Amino acid sequence: MPTSNLQESGFCVVRNAVDSATLAAMREFTEDLIHFVDHQGLDPFYKYYLPHRNENGVFLDVFQRHPEFHNWAKLPSVLDQLENVIGPDIFLYENSLLYKPKGKKNGVPWHQDFISRAHEPIKYIVWVAIDDAKIENGCLKVIPGSHKNGLYPYHTVQGEAHHSRINQEYVDESKAIYLEMDAGDAVIFSSHLFHSSEEVHSDKPRRAFRAAYQGFDEITVPRGAPFVVRGGTPKSLAQRFNNQNDLLNRILMENKKLKAFHMDFIKFLTAPHKPTLIFGTGSHAENVFKSIQLVNEKYGSELKISGFLDNDKQKWGAKFFDIDIIAPSIELINKHNVIIASSYYNEIYCQLINLGVSKSNIILA
């Protein structure tokens, strides 16, 4: 399927992305790996990466742990398709080995990937079949077009490997289709696409390498470090730099402490903008405000803070740095950008979205 299908349906399939010899080697390796984790499970990287969930058939961060997966994250025919939607510079955000352990709770409920990370850029997922993936051994199920409206309300089931699940009232299973694949095929799909797989207990294995990719517009990873899989050349990097980025580099070089802030906030400091509110009145908000003062005074930026927002009614009407603390309201917020400077980022982000605030007007510090 062409990339247009990826944009319209939310997924596309790349046939024969992996050759038969490479598949045979990976089947042998993953069989040994699963046996090792099931019977010994010693992990020298436990301090750096999440533990494997062999009871659910999820081995996390295998690219970092095992070089056998390196080429699987850089399949040319797959990266060609990704480049059409992400751009020439692509990095590996997250990855895992997936399989269906027989006799275990191996179903995957309907979900959108990274549904709890609404503040991060969209990602594209690549799911490469190590074995034939058919209905009988638990192939993927998807709902075509379900990616078009962004992230949906969800709930969390504590203790489960697949803990974040779309609220069932938003799932129309009558529109679902099975994505049957031959070994070596790869499916690319939007992280917003509704997908799942059924619990099965087949004698036929169903292993897959899954990887999530993101572009260079914002560099963020859940743990470890980003790995560039395509691009990042001097030429492509030079094309990303303009006068604003030159200033950003200077600011970061001269003020090391600013590197502790989210890059969206650093970029926002030097961009043209309308009046701005800071959501939060704690120590993080104090650091954010002082950083804004520094950049305004030292580099000529003109970022104006009109007020501080807080959900604590006891603080309304008080002042923070001689600026009013006010209640969040849609009438006020819609006239401003909002910098979230609080450890309750996810809750505040959802609050703002529910108030109708545009994502483009929300900045994480």
Coordinates of C-alpha atoms in Angstrom, one line a residue:
M1 CA 0.0 0.0 0.0
P2 CA 1.3 3.5 -0.8
T3 CA 2.0 6.1 1.9
S4 CA -1.3 7.8 1.0
N5 CA -3.0 4.8 2.6
L6 CA -1.0 5.4 5.8
Q7 CA -2.4 8.9 5.9
E8 CA -6.0 7.9 4.9
S9 CA -6.4 4.6 6.7
G10 CA -3.8 5.0 9.4
F11 CA -1.7 2.1 8.3
C12 CA 0.1 0.6 5.3
V13 CA 1.8 -2.8 4.8
V14 CA 5.3 -3.2 3.3
R15 CA 5.6 -6.7 1.9
N16 CA 8.9 -8.8 2.1
A17 CA 10.7 -6.2 4.2
V18 CA 12.9 -9.0 5.7
D19 CA 14.5 -11.8 3.7
S20 CA 14.2 -15.5 4.5
A21 CA 17.7 -16.0 5.8
T22 CA 17.4 -13.0 8.2
L23 CA 14.0 -14.4 9.4
A24 CA 15.5 -17.8 10.1
A25 CA 18.3 -16.3 12.2
M26 CA 15.9 -14.1 14.2
R27 CA 13.6 -17.0 14.9
E28 CA 16.5 -19.0 16.3
F29 CA 17.7 -16.1 18.3
T30 CA 14.3 -15.1 19.8
E31 CA 13.5 -18.8 20.7
D32 CA 16.7 -18.8 22.7
L33 CA 16.0 -15.4 24.2
I34 CA 12.5 -16.3 25.3
H35 CA 13.8 -19.6 26.9
F36 CA 16.5 -17.7 28.7
V37 CA 14.1 -15.0 30.1
D38 CA 11.6 -17.7 31.1
H39 CA 14.2 -19.8 33.0
Q40 CA 16.9 -17.4 34.2
G41 CA 16.0 -13.9 33.4
L42 CA 19.3 -12.3 34.4
D43 CA 19.4 -8.8 33.0
P44 CA 22.6 -6.6 33.3
F45 CA 20.6 -3.6 32.1
Y46 CA 17.9 -3.7 34.7
K47 CA 19.0 -0.2 36.0
Y48 CA 18.5 1.4 32.7
Y49 CA 15.5 -0.2 31.0
L50 CA 12.1 -1.6 31.9
P51 CA 11.9 -5.3 32.9
H52 CA 10.6 -7.8 30.4
R53 CA 7.0 -9.0 30.8
N54 CA 7.3 -12.6 29.7
E55 CA 3.9 -13.4 31.3
N56 CA 2.4 -11.1 28.6
G57 CA 4.9 -11.7 25.8
V58 CA 6.5 -8.3 25.9
F59 CA 10.3 -7.9 25.9
L60 CA 11.1 -4.2 26.1
D61 CA 14.1 -2.3 24.7
V62 CA 15.6 -5.2 22.8
F63 CA 17.4 -2.9 20.4
Q64 CA 19.5 -1.6 23.3
R65 CA 20.0 -5.0 24.8
H66 CA 20.7 -7.2 21.8
P67 CA 22.6 -6.1 18.6
E68 CA 20.6 -8.8 16.6
F69 CA 17.8 -6.2 16.4
H70 CA 19.8 -3.3 15.1
N71 CA 19.2 -4.0 11.4
W72 CA 15.6 -4.7 12.1
A73 CA 15.1 -1.1 13.2
K74 CA 16.7 0.2 10.0
L75 CA 14.9 -1.7 7.3
P76 CA 15.4 0.4 4.1
S77 CA 11.9 -0.3 2.6
V78 CA 10.3 0.7 5.9
L79 CA 12.4 3.8 6.4
D80 CA 11.5 4.9 2.9
Q81 CA 7.8 4.9 3.8
L82 CA 8.5 6.6 7.1
E83 CA 10.5 9.3 5.5
N84 CA 7.4 10.3 3.5
V85 CA 5.5 11.1 6.7
I86 CA 8.2 12.0 9.2
G87 CA 10.8 13.6 7.0
P88 CA 14.5 12.7 6.3
D89 CA 15.6 12.7 10.0
I90 CA 14.2 9.8 12.0
F91 CA 15.1 8.4 15.4
L92 CA 14.0 5.3 17.3
Y93 CA 11.7 6.2 20.2
E94 CA 10.9 2.8 21.7
N95 CA 11.1 -0.8 20.7
S96 CA 10.1 -4.3 21.8
L97 CA 9.8 -8.0 20.9
L98 CA 6.2 -9.2 21.1
Y99 CA 5.0 -12.8 21.2
K100 CA 2.0 -14.8 22.3
P101 CA 3.0 -17.1 25.2
K102 CA 0.7 -20.1 25.2
G103 CA -1.4 -20.6 28.3
K104 CA -0.8 -17.0 29.4
K105 CA -2.9 -13.8 29.4
N106 CA -1.7 -12.7 25.9
G107 CA -4.5 -10.7 24.5
V108 CA -4.0 -7.0 23.9
P109 CA -7.1 -4.7 24.4
W110 CA -8.1 -1.9 22.1
H111 CA -5.7 1.0 22.6
Q112 CA -3.8 3.9 21.0
D113 CA 0.0 3.8 21.5
F114 CA 1.3 6.4 24.0
I115 CA -2.2 7.6 24.8
S116 CA -1.0 9.1 28.1
R117 CA 1.6 11.2 26.4
A118 CA -0.6 13.6 24.6
H119 CA 2.0 16.4 24.9
E120 CA 4.5 14.5 22.8
P121 CA 4.6 14.5 18.9
I122 CA 2.8 11.8 17.0
K123 CA 4.8 8.6 16.4
Y124 CA 4.7 5.9 13.7
I125 CA 4.8 2.3 14.7
V126 CA 6.4 -0.5 12.7
W127 CA 5.4 -4.0 13.5
V128 CA 7.5 -6.6 11.6
A129 CA 6.3 -10.2 11.5
I130 CA 9.0 -12.7 12.5
D131 CA 6.4 -15.5 12.0
D132 CA 3.3 -15.7 9.8
A133 CA 0.7 -13.7 11.7
K134 CA -2.8 -15.0 11.0
I135 CA -6.1 -14.9 12.8
E136 CA -5.5 -18.3 14.4
N137 CA -2.2 -17.2 16.1
G138 CA -3.2 -13.7 17.0
C139 CA -2.5 -11.2 14.2
L140 CA -3.2 -7.5 14.7
K141 CA -6.7 -6.0 14.5
V142 CA -7.1 -2.4 13.5
I143 CA -10.0 0.0 12.8
P144 CA -9.1 1.9 9.6
G145 CA -9.4 5.7 9.8
S146 CA -9.6 5.7 13.6
H147 CA -6.4 7.8 13.8
K148 CA -8.0 10.9 12.3
N149 CA -9.5 12.4 15.5
G150 CA -6.4 12.3 17.7
L151 CA -6.3 10.7 21.1
Y152 CA -9.4 9.4 22.8
P153 CA -10.5 9.2 26.5
Y154 CA -9.0 6.2 28.2
H155 CA -8.7 4.4 31.5
T156 CA -5.8 2.6 33.2
V157 CA -5.8 -1.0 34.5
Q158 CA -3.1 -1.2 37.1
G159 CA -0.6 -4.0 37.0
E160 CA -1.3 -4.9 33.3
A161 CA 1.4 -4.8 30.7
H162 CA -1.1 -3.1 28.3
H163 CA -2.6 -0.9 31.0
S164 CA -3.9 2.2 29.1
R165 CA -7.1 1.3 27.2
I166 CA -9.5 3.3 25.1
N167 CA -12.9 3.7 26.8
Q168 CA -15.0 1.0 25.2
E169 CA -17.8 3.3 24.1
Y170 CA -15.5 4.8 21.5
V171 CA -14.6 1.4 20.0
D172 CA -16.8 0.3 17.0
E173 CA -15.7 -3.3 16.5
S174 CA -18.0 -3.7 13.5
K175 CA -15.4 -1.6 11.6
A176 CA -12.4 -3.7 12.7
I177 CA -10.3 -5.8 10.3
Y178 CA -7.7 -8.4 10.8
L179 CA -4.2 -7.6 9.4
E180 CA -2.9 -11.0 8.4
M181 CA 0.7 -10.9 7.4
D182 CA 3.4 -13.3 6.1
A183 CA 6.7 -13.6 8.0
G184 CA 8.9 -10.7 6.8
D185 CA 6.1 -8.3 6.1
A186 CA 5.9 -5.0 8.1
V187 CA 3.0 -2.9 8.9
I188 CA 3.4 0.8 9.6
F189 CA 0.7 2.6 11.5
S190 CA 0.0 5.9 13.3
S191 CA 0.3 5.8 17.0
H192 CA -3.3 7.2 17.1
L193 CA -4.7 4.1 15.2
F194 CA -7.0 1.9 17.3
H195 CA -5.4 -1.6 17.4
S196 CA -5.5 -4.8 19.4
S197 CA -5.0 -8.5 19.2
E198 CA -7.0 -11.4 20.5
E199 CA -6.0 -13.9 23.2
V200 CA -4.9 -17.1 21.5
H201 CA -3.3 -20.3 22.5
S202 CA -2.0 -21.6 19.2
D203 CA 0.9 -24.0 18.8
K204 CA 2.0 -21.7 16.0
P205 CA 4.3 -18.9 17.3
R206 CA 3.5 -15.3 16.6
R207 CA 6.6 -13.2 17.2
A208 CA 7.1 -9.6 16.0
F209 CA 9.6 -6.8 16.3
R210 CA 7.8 -3.5 17.2
A211 CA 9.5 -0.1 16.9
A212 CA 8.2 3.4 17.4
Y213 CA 9.8 6.3 15.4
Q214 CA 9.7 10.0 15.6
G215 CA 11.1 13.0 13.7
F216 CA 13.7 15.5 14.9
D217 CA 11.3 18.4 15.5
E218 CA 11.2 17.4 19.1
I219 CA 13.6 14.9 20.7
T220 CA 12.1 13.0 23.5
V221 CA 12.4 9.3 24.7
P222 CA 10.7 7.5 27.6
R223 CA 14.1 6.2 28.9
G224 CA 17.6 5.6 27.7
A225 CA 18.7 7.7 24.7
P226 CA 17.4 8.3 21.2
F227 CA 19.0 6.3 18.4
V228 CA 19.2 7.9 14.9
V229 CA 18.2 5.4 12.3
R230 CA 18.2 7.7 9.2
G231 CA 19.3 11.2 8.5
G232 CA 21.1 13.4 11.0
T233 CA 23.6 14.3 8.3
P234 CA 25.4 17.7 8.4
K235 CA 23.3 18.8 5.4
S236 CA 19.9 17.8 6.9
L237 CA 20.8 19.3 10.3
A238 CA 22.0 22.6 8.6
Q239 CA 18.6 22.8 6.9
R240 CA 16.9 22.8 10.4
F241 CA 18.9 25.7 11.7
N242 CA 17.7 29.2 11.2
N243 CA 18.3 32.5 13.1
Q244 CA 16.1 31.4 15.9
N245 CA 18.0 28.1 16.3
D246 CA 21.3 30.0 16.3
L247 CA 20.0 32.1 19.1
L248 CA 18.7 29.0 20.9
N249 CA 22.1 27.4 20.7
R250 CA 23.8 30.5 22.1
I251 CA 21.3 30.7 25.0
L252 CA 21.8 27.0 25.8
M253 CA 25.6 27.3 25.6
E254 CA 25.7 30.3 27.9
N255 CA 23.1 29.2 30.4
K256 CA 23.5 25.4 31.1
K257 CA 20.7 25.3 33.7
L258 CA 18.2 26.0 30.9
K259 CA 18.9 22.5 29.5
A260 CA 16.8 21.1 32.4
F261 CA 13.7 22.5 30.7
H262 CA 11.6 20.9 28.0
M263 CA 12.8 22.0 24.5
D264 CA 9.3 23.3 23.6
F265 CA 9.8 25.9 26.3
I266 CA 13.3 26.8 25.2
K267 CA 12.1 27.3 21.6
F268 CA 9.1 29.4 22.9
L269 CA 11.4 31.8 24.8
T270 CA 12.7 33.3 21.5
A271 CA 9.6 32.9 19.3
P272 CA 7.1 35.6 18.4
H273 CA 4.1 35.1 20.7
K274 CA 0.9 36.6 22.2
P275 CA 0.6 37.3 26.0
T276 CA 1.3 34.2 28.1
L277 CA 0.1 32.6 31.3
I278 CA 2.0 30.3 33.5
F279 CA 0.0 27.4 35.0
G280 CA 1.5 26.6 38.4
T281 CA 2.8 28.6 41.4
G282 CA 5.4 26.2 42.9
S283 CA 9.1 26.0 42.7
H284 CA 9.1 24.9 39.1
A285 CA 6.9 27.9 38.1
E286 CA 9.4 30.1 40.0
N287 CA 12.3 28.7 38.0
V288 CA 10.4 29.1 34.7
F289 CA 9.6 32.8 35.5
K290 CA 13.2 33.6 36.5
S291 CA 14.4 32.0 33.2
I292 CA 12.0 34.1 31.2
Q293 CA 13.3 37.2 33.0
L294 CA 16.8 36.2 32.2
V295 CA 16.2 35.7 28.5
N296 CA 14.2 38.9 28.3
E297 CA 16.9 40.9 29.9
K298 CA 20.0 39.3 28.4
Y299 CA 18.8 38.4 24.8
G300 CA 16.1 41.0 24.1
S301 CA 13.2 38.6 24.1
E302 CA 9.8 40.2 24.9
L303 CA 7.9 37.3 26.5
K304 CA 5.3 38.9 28.8
I305 CA 3.6 36.9 31.6
S306 CA 0.1 38.2 32.2
G307 CA -0.8 36.0 35.1
F308 CA -0.3 32.7 37.0
L309 CA -3.0 30.1 36.9
D310 CA -3.7 27.6 39.8
N311 CA -6.4 25.2 40.6
D312 CA -6.1 25.9 44.3
K313 CA -9.0 28.4 45.1
Q314 CA -7.1 29.5 48.2
K315 CA -4.5 31.1 46.0
W316 CA -6.8 33.1 43.8
G317 CA -6.4 36.8 44.2
A318 CA -2.9 36.5 45.7
K319 CA 0.2 37.5 43.9
F320 CA 3.3 35.5 42.7
F321 CA 6.3 37.8 41.7
D322 CA 3.8 40.7 42.0
I323 CA 1.6 39.1 39.3
D324 CA -2.0 38.0 40.0
I325 CA -2.8 34.3 40.6
I326 CA -6.1 33.7 38.8
A327 CA -8.6 30.9 38.2
P328 CA -8.4 28.9 34.9
S329 CA -11.2 30.0 32.6
I330 CA -11.8 29.4 28.9
E331 CA -12.5 33.1 28.3
L332 CA -9.1 34.1 29.7
I333 CA -7.0 31.2 28.4
N334 CA -8.2 31.5 24.8
K335 CA -6.5 34.9 24.6
H336 CA -3.1 33.6 25.8
N337 CA -0.5 30.9 25.4
V338 CA -0.2 28.7 28.5
I339 CA 3.1 27.4 29.9
I340 CA 2.6 24.4 32.1
A341 CA 5.1 24.6 35.0
S342 CA 3.9 21.9 37.3
S343 CA 4.5 18.2 38.2
Y344 CA 0.8 17.7 37.4
Y345 CA 1.5 18.2 33.7
N346 CA -0.8 15.4 32.3
E347 CA -3.7 16.4 34.5
I348 CA -3.4 20.1 33.6
Y349 CA -2.8 19.3 29.9
C350 CA -6.1 17.3 29.8
Q351 CA -7.9 20.1 31.7
L352 CA -6.8 22.7 29.1
I353 CA -7.8 20.4 26.2
N354 CA -11.2 19.8 27.8
L355 CA -11.6 23.6 28.1
G356 CA -11.1 23.8 24.3
V357 CA -7.5 25.2 24.3
S358 CA -5.6 24.5 21.1
K359 CA -2.6 22.1 21.5
S360 CA -0.5 24.7 19.7
N361 CA -1.1 27.2 22.6
I362 CA 0.2 24.8 25.3
I363 CA 3.9 24.7 26.2
L364 CA 5.5 22.3 28.5
A365 CA 8.4 23.8 30.6

